[in-house]
Amino acid sequence: MQNIESHATNLVDVVYGNERLQFDDPSENWFEATKIYRTSMAWDAPGVAALLRSETLQKIATHASKRFDDLPLISLPDPLNSNVTLDEVIENRRSIERFQGSSVSLEQLSTVLQKSYGLVERPEGPRRPIPSGGALYPLDLFVIVNKVDSLEKGIYHFDPYRKGLTKLGEYSEQGFMEIMLQEESVQGFSFSVVVSASFWRSRFKYGHRSYRFVFLEAGHVMQNMILLATALNINSRPYGGFIDDELMKMIGGYNGVDDAPIYTLVAGI
């Protein structure tokens, strides 16, 4: 019993980095701020009532995505169908540590993007293939193209409503590898999908709780992408660790507070 207590004490030291616990821990403060209490629901989720009363807000909320209408649109081909069963995909999925440097087809990339977070027309209105808090869809997918047939190397934004890509600029492959902190593992990749969050799209309705919803949604999208990649015989690996400010600077357009990259898929053959 004494050994267990000693081990637990050591773990506390490792987690908090001090012999004494701190009473103003940022991680604990964040988790506390995102809790919902029955007695304070009116201000824990301030936008719920406002959204129900406003048809304008409801209309805006159904068209969640960054738009780059001033840039040429590259239309994506229809997604491919796979004969692989879900059981097979789940069994075969692996986080790959090396890529061979081969290219993937534009049809394969289109399938990963459209079937993971593309538009699905339903009687109740446009939706996506994943659950989203309040159907607000606060995420955007940016694609770092390295070796995709029929696409120039560069940085693209996926437009789910127009089913296409808009090219935003260029990037350095070596710089991207350094940003991902796994240069050997990333080398030779075909494409990467940077999952980015516009936190305000969810926060106006759900307050601080929205951050939980946003991160959960990113997980749903990533799971879709890695399973789709597996079904298409594309190797992949999700990354949660990267140099935030350098990735934001590479893609551009972020302020790091209202919107930021939160999750990254690296894929290839």
C-alpha atoms as one frame of an Amber mdcrd trajectory, in Angstrom:
protein
   0.000   0.000   0.000   2.846   2.353   0.830   4.441   1.738  -2.574   1.163
   2.579  -4.323   0.859   5.846  -2.381   4.456   6.744  -3.202   3.887   6.001
  -6.890   0.743   8.153  -6.946   2.658  11.024  -5.363   5.336  10.764  -8.035
   2.679  10.898 -10.742   1.292  14.105  -9.255   4.772  15.604  -9.405   5.102
  14.586 -13.047   1.696  15.970 -14.039   1.890  19.282 -12.223   5.633  19.806
 -12.278   5.731  20.958  -8.638   5.858  19.379  -5.243   2.760  21.383  -4.294
  -0.427  21.433  -6.325  -1.291  24.714  -7.993  -4.725  26.231  -7.428  -4.779
  28.065 -10.767  -4.076  25.297 -13.247  -5.022  26.317 -16.831  -6.182  22.845
 -17.866  -8.400  22.440 -14.826  -9.748  25.966 -15.280 -10.675  25.183 -18.885
 -12.499  22.002 -17.936 -14.383  23.762 -15.172 -15.368  26.608 -17.506 -16.859
  24.137 -19.998 -19.154  22.448 -17.493 -22.919  22.973 -17.636 -24.910  23.437
 -14.440 -28.686  23.354 -14.286 -28.794  26.557 -12.268 -26.738  28.490 -14.823
 -27.849  27.067 -18.160 -29.141  30.448 -19.369 -25.622  31.858 -19.529 -23.728
  28.572 -19.972 -25.375  28.259 -23.413 -26.388  31.865 -24.183 -27.259  31.506
 -27.848 -29.731  28.618 -27.684 -32.800  30.799 -27.129 -31.594  33.473 -29.563
 -31.113  30.910 -32.318 -34.583  29.476 -31.799 -36.114  32.959 -32.140 -34.159
  34.159 -35.182 -34.796  32.779 -38.670 -31.822  34.799 -39.930 -29.453  33.124
 -37.485 -30.902  29.736 -38.400 -30.250  30.379 -42.087 -26.693  31.541 -41.430
 -26.025  28.508 -39.249 -26.884  26.117 -42.099 -24.110  27.519 -44.333 -21.079
  26.956 -42.146 -17.809  27.117 -44.049 -15.103  29.522 -45.052 -15.614  30.792
 -48.591 -13.031  31.847 -51.152 -15.372  32.885 -53.956 -12.772  35.239 -55.422
 -10.482  32.316 -56.278 -10.920  29.777 -59.099 -12.744  26.610 -58.076 -11.345
  23.207 -59.002 -14.329  20.859 -59.169 -13.834  17.512 -57.489 -14.850  14.284
 -59.243 -17.607  12.160 -57.772 -16.458  10.067 -54.801 -15.497   6.463 -55.393
 -17.452   3.531 -54.004 -15.704   0.797 -52.066 -16.650  -2.860 -51.754 -14.687
  -3.197 -48.524 -16.805  -3.933 -45.459 -16.691  -1.781 -42.348 -15.391  -4.747
 -40.357 -12.471  -5.135 -42.783 -11.641  -1.434 -42.695 -11.627  -1.297 -38.901
  -9.457  -4.417 -38.735  -6.955  -3.166 -41.330  -6.533   0.437 -40.203  -3.039
   1.292 -39.017  -1.136   4.483 -38.206   1.653   4.303 -40.778   5.137   5.630
 -39.989   6.635   5.622 -43.499   5.399   6.546 -46.976   6.816   5.298 -50.274
   6.496   8.622 -52.056   3.874   7.607 -54.620   0.925   9.723 -55.695  -2.796
   9.207 -55.135  -5.547   9.987 -57.615  -7.773  13.041 -57.490 -10.725  10.655
 -57.191  -9.219   9.159 -54.039  -8.668  12.568 -52.469 -12.192  13.622 -53.438
 -13.595  10.523 -51.732 -11.728  11.203 -48.485 -12.892  14.832 -48.394 -16.489
  14.530 -49.560 -17.394  11.381 -47.659 -15.808  12.588 -44.423 -17.115  16.183
 -44.250 -18.898  16.907 -47.502 -22.467  18.072 -47.949 -25.374  15.661 -47.560
 -28.758  16.937 -48.729 -31.538  15.819 -46.400 -35.222  16.752 -45.975 -34.383
  18.756 -42.837 -31.692  20.705 -44.691 -28.004  20.337 -45.621 -25.997  18.187
 -43.252 -22.597  16.478 -43.081 -21.682  12.781 -42.610 -20.830  13.290 -38.918
 -22.665  14.445 -35.767 -22.181  18.121 -34.933 -23.381  20.092 -31.913 -26.465
  21.966 -33.109 -25.564  21.047 -36.726 -23.303  24.124 -36.739 -20.291  22.447
 -38.391 -17.524  24.744 -37.115 -14.710  22.952 -38.971 -12.890  23.625 -42.240
 -10.579  21.273 -44.114  -7.376  22.626 -45.652  -5.488  20.252 -47.941  -1.710
  20.258 -48.285  -1.211  18.648 -51.694   2.159  17.068 -52.367   1.611  14.181
 -54.804  -1.950  14.073 -56.136  -2.584  13.329 -59.806  -3.993  16.290 -61.775
  -3.384  18.747 -58.910  -0.523  21.197 -58.543   1.449  21.064 -55.334   0.082
  23.674 -52.939  -2.337  24.602 -50.169  -6.061  24.229 -50.883  -9.363  24.799
 -49.107 -12.150  22.244 -49.431 -15.514  23.863 -50.215 -18.203  21.307 -49.287
 -21.049  23.372 -50.755 -19.482  23.762 -54.196 -17.765  20.350 -54.028 -14.396
  21.677 -55.001 -11.002  23.013 -53.998  -9.610  26.528 -54.127  -5.856  26.958
 -54.210  -4.628  29.398 -51.569  -0.892  29.328 -52.100   2.391  27.444 -52.065
   4.366  25.793 -49.282   7.718  24.219 -48.545   7.624  20.440 -48.179  10.624
  20.549 -45.849   9.004  23.319 -43.832   5.802  21.308 -43.458   7.744  18.250
 -42.320   9.489  20.339 -39.666   6.180  21.810 -38.505   4.817  18.297 -37.975
   7.822  17.396 -35.756   8.067  14.002 -37.490  10.222  14.644 -40.548  11.066
  11.025 -41.366   7.491   9.831 -40.828   5.941  12.584 -42.952   8.469  12.447
 -45.794   7.013  11.230 -49.080   3.410  11.952 -48.130   0.792  12.427 -50.858
  -1.498  14.868 -49.081  -2.335  16.178 -45.663  -5.685  17.421 -44.375  -5.533
  20.113 -41.706  -8.731  20.153 -39.658  -9.313  23.741 -38.540 -11.892  25.135
 -36.152 -13.785  28.422 -36.293 -14.710  28.328 -32.621 -17.139  31.235 -32.828
 -19.484  29.243 -35.082 -20.300  27.037 -32.121 -19.514  29.362 -29.236 -22.242
  31.901 -30.076 -24.767  29.195 -29.175 -23.082  26.963 -26.612 -20.668  29.283
 -24.836 -17.591  27.655 -23.301 -19.129  24.192 -23.687 -18.727  24.605 -27.442
 -15.005  23.848 -27.239 -15.780  20.303 -26.149 -18.181  19.923 -29.074 -15.621
  21.271 -31.556 -12.889  18.853 -30.473 -15.305  15.917 -30.464 -16.387  16.835
 -33.984 -12.780  16.936 -35.170 -12.426  13.386 -33.877 -15.508  12.283 -35.820
 -14.114  13.782 -39.034 -10.676  12.252 -38.499 -12.178   8.811 -37.920 -14.095
   9.117 -41.171 -10.947  10.137 -43.040  -8.691   7.372 -41.745 -11.333   4.695
 -42.393 -11.979   6.016 -45.903  -8.249   6.141 -46.594  -7.905   2.526 -45.453
 -10.781   1.454 -47.710  -8.997   3.146 -50.637  -5.654   1.467 -49.853  -4.142
   4.790 -48.760  -1.863   4.766 -45.738  -2.509   7.444 -43.138  -1.679   8.733
 -39.719  -3.409  11.384 -37.585  -1.283  13.973 -35.794  -2.338  16.056 -32.828
   1.110  17.549 -32.267   2.518  20.294 -34.483   3.986  23.784 -34.177   0.791
  25.827 -34.046   1.994  29.270 -35.030   4.121  27.947 -37.906   1.259  25.883
 -39.344  -1.090  28.880 -39.073   1.455  31.085 -40.847   1.960  28.512 -43.599
  -1.764  28.258 -44.397  -2.569  31.901 -43.583  -5.742  33.655 -42.517  -5.803
  32.533 -38.866  -5.781  34.731 -35.797  -5.160  31.783 -33.471  -8.017  32.655
 -31.127 -11.293  32.634 -33.047  -9.937  30.063 -35.493  -6.998  27.674 -35.459
  -5.806  24.279 -36.738  -6.536  21.512 -34.230  -5.884  18.163 -35.923  -3.959
  16.924 -38.958  -4.107  13.853 -41.182  -1.049  12.857 -43.208  -1.698  10.310
 -45.957   0.046   8.616 -48.840   1.085   5.379 -50.470
